[in-house]
Structure formats: structure tokens, C-alpha cells
Amino acid sequence: MKNLTSKALIAFTTLLIMSACSMTKASPEDYRKITKENFTLKKINALITETAEQNGWRITPFKYNKLIAEKVGDSSVTTVTITFTTDSFKLSPANSDLEDILREALN
């Protein structure tokens, strides 16, 4: 009986987490348009990485279309996840400094 209860609890928790994750959709306003044409994900990844590193951000690859950007200040560390496609990018959480840098490089 204990085994059945624990399996049911695990299944319920997994279902709850999966449904919560699938319900959170980014609004179109969250994504910033990339106007450079004929760019592959590889080229955009390289351009984002190069531009951010030139402006003091440390970039860590996360997935094929996600990067983690970190900037160390005097008393704090700012961490931002950059999600990109061939025509747009999104920063989570929003960071206006990094967004301005990337928008200038990608437009």
C-alpha cells in the first residue's frame, strides 16, 4: 500500500509540474526582433557571445538556442538567460543594458 501511495504521489507531482510548465507562455512582446537576414542559429550564437563578452559579460552555453550571461559588479552578480531563434531573442529576466547591446548588434 505504501508503494502504491508513493507512486501515485510521484505521478501527481510530475503531472502538476509538467502542466504548470506548459501553461507559461512568453508573450510576443517578450521577444525582440532580429533584422539581420540569412543568419543561422550558429551565427547568432557567435554574434551574441562575441558582443556580450566585449561588453563585460561572461557567456556560458546552455542549450543549442540558449545562453547564460553573467556580469560581476562590485557587490553583485547579474545573471540573464538569453533565448534566441533565427529571427528573435528574449532575455529572462529582462535586462535593459544587455538588451540594448544585443539589439544594436543584431539589427
XYZ file of N, CA and C in Angstrom:
321
model
N 0.821 -1.196 0.000
C 0.000 0.000 0.000
C 0.867 1.264 0.000
N 1.944 1.231 0.797
C 2.851 2.382 0.836
C 3.469 2.634 -0.534
N 3.831 1.563 -1.205
C 4.454 1.663 -2.519
C 3.495 2.298 -3.523
N 2.248 1.905 -3.498
C 1.243 2.439 -4.402
C 0.989 3.921 -4.122
N 0.940 4.281 -2.850
C 0.718 5.679 -2.475
C 1.881 6.564 -2.920
N 3.094 6.101 -2.728
C 4.250 6.915 -3.131
C 4.321 7.049 -4.654
N 3.988 5.987 -5.395
C 3.978 6.078 -6.853
C 2.906 7.048 -7.336
N 1.743 7.019 -6.705
C 0.661 7.936 -7.073
C 1.067 9.377 -6.784
N 1.722 9.609 -5.667
C 2.176 10.952 -5.305
C 3.217 11.453 -6.300
N 4.141 10.591 -6.687
C 5.170 10.977 -7.665
C 4.526 11.286 -9.012
N 3.586 10.462 -9.434
C 2.905 10.688 -10.710
C 2.119 11.996 -10.684
N 1.437 12.270 -9.597
C 0.666 13.511 -9.469
C 1.583 14.726 -9.496
N 2.685 14.671 -8.777
C 3.633 15.788 -8.736
C 4.235 16.038 -10.121
N 4.594 14.975 -10.812
C 5.145 15.112 -12.162
C 4.125 15.745 -13.099
N 2.897 15.282 -13.035
C 1.831 15.833 -13.871
C 1.597 17.311 -13.555
N 1.612 17.660 -12.293
C 1.414 19.050 -11.878
C 2.528 19.943 -12.408
N 3.752 19.512 -12.298
C 4.895 20.302 -12.766
C 4.859 20.443 -14.283
N 4.585 19.364 -14.985
C 4.551 19.417 -16.450
C 3.434 20.333 -16.947
N 2.282 20.286 -16.309
C 1.192 21.152 -16.760
C 1.475 22.607 -16.440
N 2.128 22.880 -15.327
C 2.465 24.262 -14.979
C 3.489 24.824 -15.948
N 4.461 24.028 -16.326
C 5.489 24.495 -17.263
C 4.912 24.727 -18.653
N 3.992 23.899 -19.066
C 3.446 24.065 -20.405
C 2.462 25.220 -20.492
N 1.949 25.675 -19.374
C 0.975 26.759 -19.377
C 1.626 28.128 -19.402
N 2.893 28.215 -19.059
C 3.565 29.511 -19.048
C 4.124 29.787 -20.427
N 3.489 30.664 -21.136
C 3.917 31.031 -22.480
C 4.454 32.455 -22.451
N 5.486 32.684 -23.210
C 6.027 34.035 -23.311
C 5.156 34.830 -24.276
N 4.912 36.044 -23.914
C 4.117 36.886 -24.800
C 4.997 37.379 -25.939
N 4.388 37.738 -27.074
C 5.189 38.207 -28.210
C 6.014 39.445 -27.881
N 5.579 40.222 -26.906
C 6.324 41.427 -26.537
C 7.642 41.088 -25.861
N 7.773 39.860 -25.320
C 8.996 39.457 -24.651
C 10.146 39.238 -25.627
N 9.806 38.945 -26.878
C 10.826 38.649 -27.878
C 11.174 39.902 -28.671
N 12.454 40.109 -28.917
C 12.929 41.258 -29.677
C 13.316 40.781 -31.068
N 12.885 41.486 -32.061
C 13.084 41.109 -33.457
C 14.552 41.240 -33.855
N 15.042 40.263 -34.606
C 16.372 40.308 -35.208
C 16.164 40.615 -36.678
N 16.751 41.687 -37.152
C 16.505 42.089 -38.534
C 17.586 41.628 -39.505
N 18.699 41.123 -38.996
C 19.716 40.602 -39.905
C 19.148 39.359 -40.581
N 19.355 39.261 -41.866
C 18.783 38.153 -42.623
C 19.812 37.069 -42.893
N 19.311 35.877 -43.186
C 20.132 34.713 -43.526
C 21.123 34.346 -42.423
N 20.700 34.482 -41.189
C 21.524 34.093 -40.067
C 21.088 32.723 -39.575
N 22.041 31.854 -39.340
C 21.753 30.564 -38.735
C 21.830 30.721 -37.209
N 21.336 29.728 -36.495
C 21.449 29.772 -35.037
C 22.911 29.833 -34.608
N 23.774 29.151 -35.335
C 25.201 29.147 -35.012
C 25.797 30.548 -35.137
N 25.444 31.274 -36.201
C 25.955 32.634 -36.399
C 25.418 33.586 -35.341
N 24.131 33.447 -35.014
C 23.543 34.315 -33.991
C 24.172 34.024 -32.640
N 24.383 32.757 -32.335
C 25.043 32.371 -31.090
C 26.421 33.021 -31.006
N 27.196 32.933 -32.070
C 28.546 33.513 -32.086
C 28.502 35.028 -31.944
N 27.554 35.675 -32.615
C 27.446 37.131 -32.549
C 27.031 37.596 -31.162
N 26.066 36.912 -30.558
C 25.645 37.259 -29.193
C 26.799 37.062 -28.226
N 27.476 35.937 -28.328
C 28.595 35.639 -27.428
C 29.698 36.685 -27.552
N 30.103 36.977 -28.776
C 31.172 37.949 -29.011
C 30.800 39.337 -28.504
N 29.592 39.779 -28.827
C 29.151 41.117 -28.432
C 29.059 41.247 -26.914
N 28.466 40.248 -26.272
C 28.314 40.300 -24.816
C 29.673 40.272 -24.117
N 30.562 39.403 -24.578
C 31.885 39.320 -23.950
C 32.683 40.611 -24.116
N 32.530 41.294 -25.247
C 33.205 42.571 -25.459
C 32.695 43.640 -24.506
N 31.486 43.452 -23.984
C 30.894 44.427 -23.066
C 30.912 43.957 -21.619
N 31.783 43.009 -21.285
C 31.997 42.616 -19.905
C 31.114 41.502 -19.379
N 30.373 40.830 -20.239
C 29.523 39.716 -19.822
C 30.270 38.408 -20.046
N 30.095 37.463 -19.136
C 30.646 36.117 -19.317
C 29.521 35.233 -19.838
N 29.755 34.543 -20.942
C 28.717 33.741 -21.593
C 29.019 32.256 -21.410
N 27.984 31.513 -21.014
C 28.071 30.067 -20.874
C 27.009 29.435 -21.753
N 27.402 28.548 -22.674
C 26.390 27.867 -23.496
C 25.505 26.995 -22.609
N 24.204 26.992 -22.884
C 23.274 26.204 -22.086
C 22.587 25.156 -22.942
N 21.984 25.562 -24.023
C 21.354 24.667 -24.985
C 21.676 25.203 -26.370
N 21.178 24.539 -27.408
C 21.511 24.987 -28.763
C 20.985 26.378 -29.064
N 19.939 26.823 -28.357
C 19.405 28.171 -28.600
C 19.302 28.982 -27.313
N 20.077 28.622 -26.303
C 20.072 29.365 -25.034
C 21.490 29.569 -24.540
N 21.710 30.753 -23.989
C 22.991 31.091 -23.381
C 22.724 31.684 -22.012
N 23.669 31.535 -21.110
C 23.577 32.180 -19.802
C 24.635 33.271 -19.774
N 24.186 34.497 -19.505
C 25.093 35.648 -19.449
C 25.222 36.084 -17.999
N 26.454 36.301 -17.562
C 26.715 36.750 -16.200
C 27.626 37.966 -16.227
N 27.301 38.926 -15.367
C 28.149 40.102 -15.235
C 28.378 40.336 -13.750
N 29.648 40.405 -13.369
C 30.011 40.584 -11.973
C 30.263 42.058 -11.722
N 29.512 42.616 -10.777
C 29.703 44.003 -10.380
C 30.532 44.069 -9.119
N 30.596 45.251 -8.514
C 31.364 45.412 -7.281
C 30.803 44.571 -6.139
N 29.470 44.547 -6.012
C 28.872 43.812 -4.900
C 27.742 42.883 -5.327
N 27.608 42.661 -6.629
C 26.520 41.796 -7.074
C 26.883 41.083 -8.369
N 26.115 40.046 -8.662
C 26.267 39.303 -9.910
C 24.917 39.312 -10.610
N 24.911 39.707 -11.864
C 23.680 39.712 -12.663
C 23.733 38.517 -13.597
N 22.673 37.708 -13.575
C 22.586 36.539 -14.431
C 21.334 36.640 -15.281
N 21.496 36.441 -16.591
C 20.394 36.547 -17.545
C 20.465 35.356 -18.494
N 19.312 34.753 -18.779
C 19.235 33.693 -19.782
C 18.806 34.310 -21.098
N 19.564 34.046 -22.149
C 19.255 34.555 -23.488
C 18.726 33.394 -24.323
N 17.484 33.506 -24.765
C 16.879 32.514 -25.651
C 16.749 33.167 -27.019
N 17.185 32.468 -28.073
C 17.153 33.086 -29.398
C 16.701 32.098 -30.464
N 16.144 32.672 -31.527
C 15.812 31.931 -32.746
C 16.504 32.666 -33.888
N 16.218 32.281 -35.110
C 16.852 32.967 -36.235
C 16.270 34.344 -36.480
N 15.140 34.670 -35.841
C 14.543 35.989 -36.076
C 14.199 36.774 -34.814
N 14.493 36.232 -33.617
C 14.185 36.979 -32.397
C 15.031 36.469 -31.224
N 15.057 37.275 -30.154
C 15.719 36.858 -28.931
C 14.936 37.372 -27.731
N 15.146 36.711 -26.585
C 14.442 37.062 -25.350
C 15.423 36.964 -24.199
N 15.328 37.909 -23.268
C 16.147 37.884 -22.067
C 15.257 37.584 -20.867
N 15.707 36.689 -20.028
C 14.929 36.347 -18.835
C 15.879 36.255 -17.644
N 15.745 37.070 -16.642
C 14.864 38.218 -16.519
C 15.342 39.362 -17.418
N 14.459 40.291 -17.635
C 14.767 41.424 -18.512
C 15.974 42.200 -17.977
N 16.832 42.634 -18.896
C 17.987 43.443 -18.542
C 18.186 44.450 -19.665
N 17.865 45.696 -19.395
C 17.874 46.712 -20.452
C 19.270 46.970 -21.008
N 20.301 46.895 -20.183
C 21.667 47.121 -20.678
C 22.069 46.061 -21.694
N 21.874 44.803 -21.335
C 22.235 43.714 -22.243
C 21.332 43.723 -23.476
N 20.067 44.034 -23.288
C 19.149 44.093 -24.430
C 19.582 45.153 -25.437
N 19.971 46.318 -24.954
C 20.439 47.385 -25.853
C 21.676 46.960 -26.628
N 22.603 46.303 -25.944
C 23.839 45.842 -26.580
C 23.515 44.830 -27.678
N 22.652 43.866 -27.356
C 22.311 42.823 -28.331
C 21.468 43.371 -29.477
N 20.542 44.250 -29.162
C 19.706 44.814 -30.215
C 20.552 45.566 -31.236
N 21.539 46.315 -30.743
C 22.410 47.048 -31.657
C 23.220 46.092 -32.538
N 23.678 44.998 -31.970
C 24.486 44.040 -32.731
C 23.664 43.229 -33.722
N 22.420 42.943 -33.387
C 21.606 42.043 -34.208
C 20.697 42.780 -35.196
N 20.661 44.082 -35.137
C 19.800 44.841 -36.065
C 20.626 45.644 -37.044
